[in-house]
Short mmCIF file of C-alpha atoms and ligand atoms in Angstrom, two decimals:
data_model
loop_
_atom_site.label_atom_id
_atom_site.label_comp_id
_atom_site.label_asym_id
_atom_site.label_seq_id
_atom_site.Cartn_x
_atom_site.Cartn_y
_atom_site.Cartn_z
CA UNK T 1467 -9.80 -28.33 -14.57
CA UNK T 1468 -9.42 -27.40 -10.96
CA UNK T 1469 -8.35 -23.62 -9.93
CA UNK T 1470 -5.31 -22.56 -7.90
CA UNK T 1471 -4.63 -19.21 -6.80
CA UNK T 1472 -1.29 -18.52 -5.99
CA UNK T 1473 -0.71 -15.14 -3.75
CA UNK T 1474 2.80 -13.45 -4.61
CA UNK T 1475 5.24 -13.30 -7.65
CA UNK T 1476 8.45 -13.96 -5.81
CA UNK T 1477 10.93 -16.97 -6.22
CA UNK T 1478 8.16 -19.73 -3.91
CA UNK T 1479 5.12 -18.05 -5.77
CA UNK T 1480 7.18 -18.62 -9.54
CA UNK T 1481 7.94 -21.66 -8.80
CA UNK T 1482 4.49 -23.45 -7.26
CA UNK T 1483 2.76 -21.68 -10.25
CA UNK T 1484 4.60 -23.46 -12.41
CA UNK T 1485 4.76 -26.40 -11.21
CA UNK T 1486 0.70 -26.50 -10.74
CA UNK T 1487 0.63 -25.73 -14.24
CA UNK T 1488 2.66 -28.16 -15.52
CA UNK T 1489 -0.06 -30.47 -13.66
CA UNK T 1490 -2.69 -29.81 -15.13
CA UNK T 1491 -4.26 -27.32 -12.81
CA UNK T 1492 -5.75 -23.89 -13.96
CA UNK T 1493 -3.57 -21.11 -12.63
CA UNK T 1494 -3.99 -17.62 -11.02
CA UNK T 1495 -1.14 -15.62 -10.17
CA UNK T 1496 -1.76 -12.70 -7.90
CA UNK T 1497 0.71 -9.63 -6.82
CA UNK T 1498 1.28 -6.63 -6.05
CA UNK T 1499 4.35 -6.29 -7.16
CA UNK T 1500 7.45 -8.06 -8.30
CA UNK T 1501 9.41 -10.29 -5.48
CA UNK T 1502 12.79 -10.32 -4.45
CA UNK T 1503 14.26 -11.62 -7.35
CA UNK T 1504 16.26 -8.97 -9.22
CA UNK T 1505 17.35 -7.59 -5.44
CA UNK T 1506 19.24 -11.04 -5.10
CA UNK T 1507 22.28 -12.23 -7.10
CA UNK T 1508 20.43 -14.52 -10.02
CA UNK T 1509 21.90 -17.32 -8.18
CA UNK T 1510 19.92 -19.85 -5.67
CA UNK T 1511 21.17 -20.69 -2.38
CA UNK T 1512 20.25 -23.41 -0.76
CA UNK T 1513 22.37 -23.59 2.50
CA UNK T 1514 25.41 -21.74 2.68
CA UNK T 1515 26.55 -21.27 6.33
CA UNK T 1516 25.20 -23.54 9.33
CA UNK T 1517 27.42 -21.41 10.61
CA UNK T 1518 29.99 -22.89 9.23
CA UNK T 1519 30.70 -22.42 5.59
CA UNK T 1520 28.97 -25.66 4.01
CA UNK T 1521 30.57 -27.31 1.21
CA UNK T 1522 27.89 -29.94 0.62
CA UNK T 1523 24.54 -28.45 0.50
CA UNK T 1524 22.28 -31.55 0.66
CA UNK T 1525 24.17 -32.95 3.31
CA UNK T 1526 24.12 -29.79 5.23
CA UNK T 1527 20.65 -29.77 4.73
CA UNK T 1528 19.56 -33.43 6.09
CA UNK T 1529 21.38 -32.19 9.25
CA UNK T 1530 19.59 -29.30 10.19
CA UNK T 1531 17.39 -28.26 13.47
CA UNK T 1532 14.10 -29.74 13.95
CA UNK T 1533 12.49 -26.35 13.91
CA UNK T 1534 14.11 -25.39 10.51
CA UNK T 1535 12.11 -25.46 7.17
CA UNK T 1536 14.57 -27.58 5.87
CA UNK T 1537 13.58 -30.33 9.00
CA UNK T 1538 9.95 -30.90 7.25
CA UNK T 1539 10.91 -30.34 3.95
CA UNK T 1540 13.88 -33.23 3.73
CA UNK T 1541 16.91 -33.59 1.53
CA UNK T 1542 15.14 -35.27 -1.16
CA UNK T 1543 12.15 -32.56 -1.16
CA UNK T 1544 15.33 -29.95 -2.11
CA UNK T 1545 17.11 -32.30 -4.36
CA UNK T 1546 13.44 -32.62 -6.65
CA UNK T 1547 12.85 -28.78 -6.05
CA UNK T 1548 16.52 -28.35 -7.81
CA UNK T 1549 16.15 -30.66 -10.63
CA UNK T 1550 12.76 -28.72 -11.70
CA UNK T 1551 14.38 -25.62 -11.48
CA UNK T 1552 16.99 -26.77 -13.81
CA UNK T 1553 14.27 -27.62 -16.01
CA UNK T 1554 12.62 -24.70 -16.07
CA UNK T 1555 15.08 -22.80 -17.14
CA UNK T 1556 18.09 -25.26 -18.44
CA UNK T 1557 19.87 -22.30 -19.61
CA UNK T 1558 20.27 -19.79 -17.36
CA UNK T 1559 20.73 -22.42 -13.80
CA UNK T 1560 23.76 -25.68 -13.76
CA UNK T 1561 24.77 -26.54 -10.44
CA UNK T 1562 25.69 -29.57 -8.64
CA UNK T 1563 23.31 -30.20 -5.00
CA UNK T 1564 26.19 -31.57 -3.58
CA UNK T 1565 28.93 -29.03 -4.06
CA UNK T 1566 28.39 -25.24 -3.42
CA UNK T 1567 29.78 -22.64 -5.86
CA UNK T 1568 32.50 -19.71 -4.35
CA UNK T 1569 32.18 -17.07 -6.01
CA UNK T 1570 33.21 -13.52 -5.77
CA UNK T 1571 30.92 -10.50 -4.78
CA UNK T 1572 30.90 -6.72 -5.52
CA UNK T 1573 33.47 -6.58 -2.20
CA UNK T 1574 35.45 -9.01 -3.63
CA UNK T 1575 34.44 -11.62 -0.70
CA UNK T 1576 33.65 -15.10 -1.98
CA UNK T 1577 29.54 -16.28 -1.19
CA UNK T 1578 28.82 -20.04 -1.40
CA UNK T 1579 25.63 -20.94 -3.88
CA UNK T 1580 24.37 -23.91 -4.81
CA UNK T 1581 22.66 -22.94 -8.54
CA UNK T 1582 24.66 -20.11 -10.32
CA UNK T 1583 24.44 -18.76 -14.15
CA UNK T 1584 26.67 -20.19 -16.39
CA UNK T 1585 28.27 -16.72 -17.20
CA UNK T 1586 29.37 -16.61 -13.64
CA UNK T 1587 31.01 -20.39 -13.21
CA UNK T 1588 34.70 -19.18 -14.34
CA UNK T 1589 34.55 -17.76 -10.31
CA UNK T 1590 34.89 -20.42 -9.02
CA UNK T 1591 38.10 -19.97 -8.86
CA UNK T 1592 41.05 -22.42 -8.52
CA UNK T 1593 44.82 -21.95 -6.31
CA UNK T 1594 47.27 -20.09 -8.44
CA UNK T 1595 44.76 -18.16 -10.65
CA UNK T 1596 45.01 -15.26 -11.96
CA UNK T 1597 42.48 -12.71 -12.44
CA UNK T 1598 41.67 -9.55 -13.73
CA UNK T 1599 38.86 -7.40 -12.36
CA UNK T 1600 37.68 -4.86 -15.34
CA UNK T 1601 35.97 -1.90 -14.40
CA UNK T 1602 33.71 0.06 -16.77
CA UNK T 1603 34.19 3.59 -15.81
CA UNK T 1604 30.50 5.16 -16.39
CA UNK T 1605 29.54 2.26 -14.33
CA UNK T 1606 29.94 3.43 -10.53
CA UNK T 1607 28.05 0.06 -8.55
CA UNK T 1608 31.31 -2.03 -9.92
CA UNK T 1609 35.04 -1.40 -8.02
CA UNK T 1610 37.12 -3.22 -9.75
CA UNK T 1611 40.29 -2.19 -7.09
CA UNK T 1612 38.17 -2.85 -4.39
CA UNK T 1613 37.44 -5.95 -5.54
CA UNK T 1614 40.78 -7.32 -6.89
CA UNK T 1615 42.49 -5.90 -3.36
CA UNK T 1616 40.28 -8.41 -1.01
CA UNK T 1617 40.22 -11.10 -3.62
CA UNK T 1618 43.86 -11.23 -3.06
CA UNK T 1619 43.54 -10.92 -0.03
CA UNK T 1620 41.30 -14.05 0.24
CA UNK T 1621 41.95 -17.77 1.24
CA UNK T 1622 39.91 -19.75 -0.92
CA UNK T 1623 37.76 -22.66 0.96
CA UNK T 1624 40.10 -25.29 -0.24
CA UNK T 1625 43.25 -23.16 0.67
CA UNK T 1626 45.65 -21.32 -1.91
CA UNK T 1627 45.04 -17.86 -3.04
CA UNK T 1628 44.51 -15.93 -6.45
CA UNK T 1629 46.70 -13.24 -7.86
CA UNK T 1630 44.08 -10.28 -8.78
CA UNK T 1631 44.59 -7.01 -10.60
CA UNK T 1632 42.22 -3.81 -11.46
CA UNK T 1633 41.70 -2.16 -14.53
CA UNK T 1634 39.23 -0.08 -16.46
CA UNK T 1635 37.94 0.27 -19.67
CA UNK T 1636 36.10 3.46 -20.91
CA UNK T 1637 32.96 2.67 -23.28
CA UNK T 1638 29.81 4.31 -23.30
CA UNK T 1639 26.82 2.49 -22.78
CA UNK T 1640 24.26 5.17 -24.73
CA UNK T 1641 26.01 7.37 -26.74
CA UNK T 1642 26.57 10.88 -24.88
CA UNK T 1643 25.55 9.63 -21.60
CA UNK T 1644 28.71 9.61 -18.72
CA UNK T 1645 27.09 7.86 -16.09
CA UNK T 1646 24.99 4.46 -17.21
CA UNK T 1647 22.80 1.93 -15.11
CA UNK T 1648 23.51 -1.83 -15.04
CA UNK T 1649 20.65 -2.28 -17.28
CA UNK T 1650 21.79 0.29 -20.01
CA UNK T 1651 24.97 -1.55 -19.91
CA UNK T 1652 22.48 -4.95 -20.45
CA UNK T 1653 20.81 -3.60 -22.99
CA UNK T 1654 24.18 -2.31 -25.00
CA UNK T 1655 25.94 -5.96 -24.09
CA UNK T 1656 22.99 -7.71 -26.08
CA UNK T 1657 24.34 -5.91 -29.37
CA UNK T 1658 26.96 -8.15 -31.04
CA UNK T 1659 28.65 -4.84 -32.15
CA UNK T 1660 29.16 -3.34 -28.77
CA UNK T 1661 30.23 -6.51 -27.40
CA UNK T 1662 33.25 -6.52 -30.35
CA UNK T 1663 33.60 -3.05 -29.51
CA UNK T 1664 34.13 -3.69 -26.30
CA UNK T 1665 36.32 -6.46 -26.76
CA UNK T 1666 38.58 -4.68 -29.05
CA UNK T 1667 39.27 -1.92 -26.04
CA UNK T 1668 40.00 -4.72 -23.55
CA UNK T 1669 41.83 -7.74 -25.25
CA UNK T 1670 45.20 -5.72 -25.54
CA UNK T 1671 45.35 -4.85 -21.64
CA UNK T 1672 45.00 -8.51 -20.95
CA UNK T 1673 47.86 -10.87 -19.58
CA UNK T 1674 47.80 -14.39 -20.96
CA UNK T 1675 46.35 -16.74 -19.01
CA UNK T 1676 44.32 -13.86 -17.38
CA UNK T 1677 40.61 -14.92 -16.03
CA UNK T 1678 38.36 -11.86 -16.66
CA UNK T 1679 35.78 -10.44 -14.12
CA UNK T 1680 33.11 -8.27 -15.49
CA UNK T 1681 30.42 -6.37 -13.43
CA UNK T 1682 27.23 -9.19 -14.27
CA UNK T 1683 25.69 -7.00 -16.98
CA UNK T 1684 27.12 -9.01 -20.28
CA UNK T 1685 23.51 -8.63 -21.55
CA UNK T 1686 19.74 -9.31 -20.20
CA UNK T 1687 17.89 -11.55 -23.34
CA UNK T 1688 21.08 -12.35 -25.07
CA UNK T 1689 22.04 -15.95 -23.37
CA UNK T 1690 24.87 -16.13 -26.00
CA UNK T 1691 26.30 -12.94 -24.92
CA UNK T 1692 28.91 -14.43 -22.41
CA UNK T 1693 30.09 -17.04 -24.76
CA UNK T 1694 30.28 -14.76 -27.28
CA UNK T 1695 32.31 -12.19 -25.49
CA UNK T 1696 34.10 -14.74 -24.00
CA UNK T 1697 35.41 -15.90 -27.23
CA UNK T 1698 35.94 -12.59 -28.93
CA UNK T 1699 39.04 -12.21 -25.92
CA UNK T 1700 39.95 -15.72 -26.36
CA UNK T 1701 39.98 -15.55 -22.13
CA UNK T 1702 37.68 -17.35 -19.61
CA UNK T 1703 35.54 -14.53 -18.31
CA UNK T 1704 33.18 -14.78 -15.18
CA UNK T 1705 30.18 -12.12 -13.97
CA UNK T 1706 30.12 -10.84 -10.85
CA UNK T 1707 26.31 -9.66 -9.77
CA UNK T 1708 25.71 -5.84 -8.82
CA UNK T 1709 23.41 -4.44 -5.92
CA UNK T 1710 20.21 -4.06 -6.65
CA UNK T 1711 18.55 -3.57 -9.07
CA UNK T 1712 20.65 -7.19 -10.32
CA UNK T 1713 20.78 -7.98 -14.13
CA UNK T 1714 21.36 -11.23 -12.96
CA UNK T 1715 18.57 -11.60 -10.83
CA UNK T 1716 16.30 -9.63 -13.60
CA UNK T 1717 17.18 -12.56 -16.13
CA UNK T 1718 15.93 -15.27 -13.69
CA UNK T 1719 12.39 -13.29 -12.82
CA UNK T 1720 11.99 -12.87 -16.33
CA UNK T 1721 12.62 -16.27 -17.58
CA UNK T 1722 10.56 -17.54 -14.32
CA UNK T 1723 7.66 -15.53 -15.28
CA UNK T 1724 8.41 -16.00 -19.17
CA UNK T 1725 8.16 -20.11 -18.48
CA UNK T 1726 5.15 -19.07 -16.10
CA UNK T 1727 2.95 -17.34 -19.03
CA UNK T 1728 3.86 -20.24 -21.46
CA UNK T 1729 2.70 -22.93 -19.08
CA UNK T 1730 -0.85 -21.27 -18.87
CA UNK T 1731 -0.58 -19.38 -16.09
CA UNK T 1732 -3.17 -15.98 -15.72
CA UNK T 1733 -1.47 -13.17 -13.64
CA UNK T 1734 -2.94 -10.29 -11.98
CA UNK T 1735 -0.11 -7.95 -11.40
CA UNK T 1736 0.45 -4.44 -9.25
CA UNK T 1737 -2.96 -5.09 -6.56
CA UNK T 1738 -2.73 -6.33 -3.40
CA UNK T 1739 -4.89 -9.02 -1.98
CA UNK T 1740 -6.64 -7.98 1.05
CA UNK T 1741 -9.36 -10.28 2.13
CA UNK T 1742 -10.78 -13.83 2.26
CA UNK T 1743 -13.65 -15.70 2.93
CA UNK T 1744 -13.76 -19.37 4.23
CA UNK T 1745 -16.39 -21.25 4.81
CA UNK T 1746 -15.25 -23.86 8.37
CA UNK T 1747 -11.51 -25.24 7.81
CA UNK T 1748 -11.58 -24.22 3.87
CA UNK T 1749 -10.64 -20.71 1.59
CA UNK T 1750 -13.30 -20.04 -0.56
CA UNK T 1751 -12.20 -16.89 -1.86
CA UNK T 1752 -9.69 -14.34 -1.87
CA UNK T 1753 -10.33 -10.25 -2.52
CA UNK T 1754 -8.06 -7.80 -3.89
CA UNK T 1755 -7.79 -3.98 -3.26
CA UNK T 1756 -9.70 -2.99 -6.90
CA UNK T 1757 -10.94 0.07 -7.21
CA UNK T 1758 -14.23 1.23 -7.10
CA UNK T 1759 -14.94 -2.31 -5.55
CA UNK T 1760 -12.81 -5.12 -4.58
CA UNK T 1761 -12.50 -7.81 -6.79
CA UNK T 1762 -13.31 -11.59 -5.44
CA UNK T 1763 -11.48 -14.19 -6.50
CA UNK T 1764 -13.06 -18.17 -6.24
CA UNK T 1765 -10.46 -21.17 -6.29
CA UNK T 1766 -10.34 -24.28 -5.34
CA UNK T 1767 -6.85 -24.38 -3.35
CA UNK T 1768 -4.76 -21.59 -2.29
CA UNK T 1769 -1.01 -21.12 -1.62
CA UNK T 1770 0.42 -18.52 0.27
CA UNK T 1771 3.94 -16.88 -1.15
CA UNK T 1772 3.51 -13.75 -0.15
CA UNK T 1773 7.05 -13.72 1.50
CA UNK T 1774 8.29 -12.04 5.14
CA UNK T 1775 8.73 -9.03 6.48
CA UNK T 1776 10.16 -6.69 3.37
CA UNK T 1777 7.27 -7.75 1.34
CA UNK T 1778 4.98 -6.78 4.05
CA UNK T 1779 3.68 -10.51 4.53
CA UNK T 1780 4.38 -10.21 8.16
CA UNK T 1781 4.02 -7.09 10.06
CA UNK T 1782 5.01 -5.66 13.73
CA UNK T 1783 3.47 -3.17 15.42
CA UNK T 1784 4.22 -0.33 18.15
CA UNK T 1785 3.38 -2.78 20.54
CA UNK T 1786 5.80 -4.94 19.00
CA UNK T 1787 2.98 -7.55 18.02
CA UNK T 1788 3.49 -9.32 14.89
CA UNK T 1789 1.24 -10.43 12.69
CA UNK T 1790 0.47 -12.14 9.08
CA UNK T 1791 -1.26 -9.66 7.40
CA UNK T 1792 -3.46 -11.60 4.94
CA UNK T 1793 -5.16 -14.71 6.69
CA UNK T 1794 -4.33 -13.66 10.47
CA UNK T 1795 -2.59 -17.25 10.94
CA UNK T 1796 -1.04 -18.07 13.44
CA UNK T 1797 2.63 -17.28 14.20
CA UNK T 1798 5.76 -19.61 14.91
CA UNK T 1799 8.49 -18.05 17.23
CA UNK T 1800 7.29 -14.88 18.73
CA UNK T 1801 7.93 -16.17 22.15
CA UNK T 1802 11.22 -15.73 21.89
CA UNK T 1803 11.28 -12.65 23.53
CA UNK T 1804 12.37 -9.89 23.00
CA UNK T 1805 11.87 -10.34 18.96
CA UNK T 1806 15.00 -7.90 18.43
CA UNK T 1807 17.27 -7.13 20.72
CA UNK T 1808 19.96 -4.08 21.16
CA UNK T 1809 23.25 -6.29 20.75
CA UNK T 1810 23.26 -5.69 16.64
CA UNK T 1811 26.63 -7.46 16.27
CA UNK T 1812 25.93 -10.55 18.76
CA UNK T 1813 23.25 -13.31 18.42
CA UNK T 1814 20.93 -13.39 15.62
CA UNK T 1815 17.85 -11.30 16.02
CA UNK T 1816 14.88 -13.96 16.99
CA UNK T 1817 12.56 -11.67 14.90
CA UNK T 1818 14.27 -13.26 11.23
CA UNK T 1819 12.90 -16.52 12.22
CA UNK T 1820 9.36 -15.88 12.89
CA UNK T 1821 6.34 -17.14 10.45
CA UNK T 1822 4.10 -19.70 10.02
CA UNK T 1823 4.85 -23.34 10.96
CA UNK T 1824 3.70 -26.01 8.31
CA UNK T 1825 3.33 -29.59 8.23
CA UNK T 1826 4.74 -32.18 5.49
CA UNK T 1827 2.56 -30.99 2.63
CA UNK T 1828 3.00 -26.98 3.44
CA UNK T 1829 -0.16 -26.86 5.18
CA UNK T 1830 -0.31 -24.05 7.86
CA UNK T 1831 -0.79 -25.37 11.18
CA UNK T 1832 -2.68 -24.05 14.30
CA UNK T 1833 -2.57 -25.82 17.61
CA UNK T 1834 -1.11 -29.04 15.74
CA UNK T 1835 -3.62 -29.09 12.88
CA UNK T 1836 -3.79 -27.39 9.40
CA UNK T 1837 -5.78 -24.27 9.65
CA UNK T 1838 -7.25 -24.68 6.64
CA UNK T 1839 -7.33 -27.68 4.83
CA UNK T 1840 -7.10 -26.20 1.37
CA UNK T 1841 -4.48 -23.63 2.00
CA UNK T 1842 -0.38 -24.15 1.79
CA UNK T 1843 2.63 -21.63 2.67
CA UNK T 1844 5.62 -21.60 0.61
CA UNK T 1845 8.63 -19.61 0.79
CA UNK T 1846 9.70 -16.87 3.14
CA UNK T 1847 6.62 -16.51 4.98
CA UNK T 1848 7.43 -19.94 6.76
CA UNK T 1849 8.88 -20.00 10.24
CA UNK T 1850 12.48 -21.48 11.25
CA UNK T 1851 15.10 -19.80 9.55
CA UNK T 1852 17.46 -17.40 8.98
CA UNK T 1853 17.53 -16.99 5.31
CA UNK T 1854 19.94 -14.06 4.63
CA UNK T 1855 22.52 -15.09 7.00
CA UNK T 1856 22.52 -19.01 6.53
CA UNK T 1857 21.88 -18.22 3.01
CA UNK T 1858 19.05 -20.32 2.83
CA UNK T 1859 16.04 -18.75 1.22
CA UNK T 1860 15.80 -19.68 -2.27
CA UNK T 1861 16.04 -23.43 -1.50
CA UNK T 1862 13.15 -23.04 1.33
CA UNK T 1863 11.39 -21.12 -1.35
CA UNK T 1864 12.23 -23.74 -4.51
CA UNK T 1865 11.50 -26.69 -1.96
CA UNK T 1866 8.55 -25.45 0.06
CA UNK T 1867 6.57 -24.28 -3.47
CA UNK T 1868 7.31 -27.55 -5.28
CA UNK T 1869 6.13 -29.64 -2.17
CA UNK T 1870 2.60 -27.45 -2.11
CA UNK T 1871 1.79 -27.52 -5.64
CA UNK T 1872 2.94 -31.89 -5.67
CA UNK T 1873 0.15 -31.96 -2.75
CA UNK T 1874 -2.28 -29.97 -4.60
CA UNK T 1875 -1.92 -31.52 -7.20
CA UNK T 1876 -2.77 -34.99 -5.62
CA UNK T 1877 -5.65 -33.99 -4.13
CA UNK T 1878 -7.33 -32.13 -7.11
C1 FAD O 3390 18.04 -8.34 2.83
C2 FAD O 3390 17.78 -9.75 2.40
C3 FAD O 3390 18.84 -10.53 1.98
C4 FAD O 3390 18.62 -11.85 1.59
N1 FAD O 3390 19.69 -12.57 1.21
C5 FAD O 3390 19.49 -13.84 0.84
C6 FAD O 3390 20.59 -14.62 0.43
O1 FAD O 3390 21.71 -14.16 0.38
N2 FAD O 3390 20.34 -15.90 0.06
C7 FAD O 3390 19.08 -16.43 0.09
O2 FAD O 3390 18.91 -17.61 -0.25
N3 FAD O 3390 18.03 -15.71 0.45
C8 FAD O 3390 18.20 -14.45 0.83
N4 FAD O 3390 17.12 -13.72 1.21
C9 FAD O 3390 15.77 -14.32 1.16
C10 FAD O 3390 15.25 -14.40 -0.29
O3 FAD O 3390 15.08 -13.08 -0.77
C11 FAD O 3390 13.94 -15.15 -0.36
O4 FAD O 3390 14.01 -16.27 0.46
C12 FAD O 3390 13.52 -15.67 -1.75
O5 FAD O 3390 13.73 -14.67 -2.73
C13 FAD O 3390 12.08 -16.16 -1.80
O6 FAD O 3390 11.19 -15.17 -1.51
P1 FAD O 3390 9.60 -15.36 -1.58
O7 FAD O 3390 9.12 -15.76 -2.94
O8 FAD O 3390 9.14 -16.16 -0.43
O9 FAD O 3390 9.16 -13.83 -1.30
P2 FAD O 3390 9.40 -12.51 -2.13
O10 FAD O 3390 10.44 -12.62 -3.17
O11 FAD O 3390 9.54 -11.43 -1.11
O12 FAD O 3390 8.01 -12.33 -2.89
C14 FAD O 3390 6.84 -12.00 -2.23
C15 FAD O 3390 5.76 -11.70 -3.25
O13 FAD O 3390 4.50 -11.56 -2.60
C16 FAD O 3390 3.85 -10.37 -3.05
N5 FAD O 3390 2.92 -9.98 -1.99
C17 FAD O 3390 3.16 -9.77 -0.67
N6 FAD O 3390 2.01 -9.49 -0.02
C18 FAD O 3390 1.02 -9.51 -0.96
C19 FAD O 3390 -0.39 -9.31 -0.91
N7 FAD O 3390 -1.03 -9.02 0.21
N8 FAD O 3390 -1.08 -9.39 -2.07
C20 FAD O 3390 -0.46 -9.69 -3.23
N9 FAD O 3390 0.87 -9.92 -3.33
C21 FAD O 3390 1.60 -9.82 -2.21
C22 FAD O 3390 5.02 -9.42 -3.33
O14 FAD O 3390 4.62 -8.36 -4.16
C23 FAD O 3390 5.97 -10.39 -4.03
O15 FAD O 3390 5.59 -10.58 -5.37
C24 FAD O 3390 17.31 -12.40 1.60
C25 FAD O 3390 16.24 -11.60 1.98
C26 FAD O 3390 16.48 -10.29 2.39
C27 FAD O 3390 15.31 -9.45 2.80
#
């Protein structure tokens, strides 16, 4: 069985190290720490503005700039990227590639997505609907009047509005305790108990008809939670995901990694990998920051999710030089100077688009030819986009890793 070391735990990393597993290859995972994951919304976006707000996200896609991810990577790359993802884990991602999701945020705004849990598909709200935002009181990250007041005041992508209303319900998520985390209102929404509990406070305040939003914490391992609760108030009720740290998103890193360990995969967690050696145009090894001694690492291919900036993939210093901080490869789009400029509110900032540039297979390239031949780059350490803003970055990271691990894979 050949080896693969995979370098970073975020969405691209989860997703190439299961998909190498799943072909047979013998897997190392290596972190040093978790990704981005439960920062995000638990949701995956694949193109949501280009500017414009995009409806169809595979078409979208097969339209975009040569210099975009998305350019190499092709519509069908994303379409095979989203069926896996399905598959890996069938119950917490539905979605349609060819219709985005609208669903409300914590402002009350509505974000187009392409995969979304199915606790949070009764959001995607019709014309003449009416909704109830439901606050829980010891839960300050969740405004329900906030949120009802600019849902309301929102024009939904089709046209028509939605009536919206606030209330709140008081229920403690730990007995005793007056302010409670997103998580300790998880853990408490896993119990059947508190869930009738809960649903005993709330069904009398509700109008019929009524469709309930609920701060996304209806439980963490529970995937009957929703349903459950959902019948208990005999009312259609949708999540709406928190700031960080996200329940939502924790439930997709855990199942990711959950899948990940059942596939075969070996992690090494919580050290950072700080060296290689190569022998000509291949990786032989890769070193991480062990102490007394660093600890060498031998594979056979390597791929490179080690994300962008916030994960400290890339790096820019005083001088304003950036580099990638693990292989020193080279860089895509720092000659679009200046990398950040003072006008915060005008054109986007050329720094979010630098990274590596890759060719069809994910291979980094150098002067027009992979770097080395046994190394790939998935996710958001790739050059070309703009992944917050365009709303983009999950399906380059989905896409990219799938595409690396299907090469691998053929050449093993
Ligand atoms: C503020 C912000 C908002 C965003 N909003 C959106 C959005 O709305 N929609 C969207 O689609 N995308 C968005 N993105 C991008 C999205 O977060 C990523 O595209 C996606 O999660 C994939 O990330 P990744 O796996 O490439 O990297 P990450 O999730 O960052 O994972 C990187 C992994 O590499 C590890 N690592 C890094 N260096 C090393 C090293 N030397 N040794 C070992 N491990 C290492 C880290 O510990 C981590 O496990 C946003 C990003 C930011 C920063």
């Amino acid at each position: 069985m050949s080896r693969v070391i995979v370098i970073g735990a975020g969405l691209a990393g989860l997703v190439a190290a299961n998909r190498l597993a799943d072909g047979g290859a013998e897997v190392l995972l290596l972190s040093k720490g978790i990704g981005g994951l439960q920062l995000g919304q638990g949701t995956v976006d694949v193109l949501g503005y280009n500017p414009q707000r995009v409806t169809n996200p595979i078409k979208a896609v097969a339209e975009v700039a040569a210099e975009h991810p998305y350019a190499t990577i092709g519509a069908q790359g994303v379409l095979t990227a989203l069926g896996y993802l399905k598959e890996l884990v069938p119950d917490l991602l539905v979605g349609d590639p060819e219709a985005n999701y609208h669903l409300p945020t914590a402002v009350g705004a509505l974000r187009p997505t392409c995969l979304a849990q199915p606790s949070m598909l009764a959001g995607n709200l019709k014309a003449g609907s009416s909704v109830v935002v439901v606050g829980l009181r010891r839960l300050k990250d969740f405004q329900p009047e906030l949120i009802a007041g600019n849902l309301g005041r929102t024009e939904l992508p089709d046209g028509g509005r939605v009536a919206a209303r606030a209330i709140n319900v008081d229920i403690a998520a730990r007995e005793g305790e007056i302010d409670s985390s997103g998580l300790a209102f998880a853990h408490a929404f896993d119990v059947p108990a508190f869930r009738q509990q809960f649903a005993d406070l709330l069904a009398p305040l509700l109008k019929d008809g009524e469709i309930v939003a609920l701060p996304a914490v209806i439980g963490l391992k529970d995937r009957q939670a929703h349903s459950d609760l959902a019948a208990k108030l005999g009312h259609p009720v949708f999540e709406i995901p928190l700031p960080p740290p996200s329940v939502a998103g924790l439930r997709l890193n855990q199942a990711l990694n959950a899948r990940a360990l059942a596939a075969g995969v070996r992690m090494v967690s919580g050290v950072r990998t700080v060296g290689f050696a190569a022998d000509g145009d291949r990786i032989l090894n890769v070193r991480n920051a062990t102490v007394p001694a660093e600890r060498e690492y031998r594979a056979d291919a390597f791929v490179l999710a080690t994300g962008g900036f916030e994960a400290g993939a890339l790096a820019m210093d005083s001088y304003g030089t950036v580099t990638e901080t693990l292989f020193g490869l080279p860089l895509v789009g720092t000659e679009n100077t200046p990398l950040i400029h003072g006008d915060y509110w005008g054109a986007e900032q050329p720094i979010f688009s630098v990274g590596v540039g890759v060719d069809s297979q994910m291979r980094v390239l150098g002067n027009g030819k992979p770097v080395y031949a046994n190394l790939r780059a998935v996710g958001d350490v790739i050059a070309g986009s703009t992944r917050w803003a365009e709303k983009s970055g999950d399906g380059v990271a989905a896409a990219s890793a799938v595409l690396a691990a299907d090469s691998i894979l053929k050449e093993l």
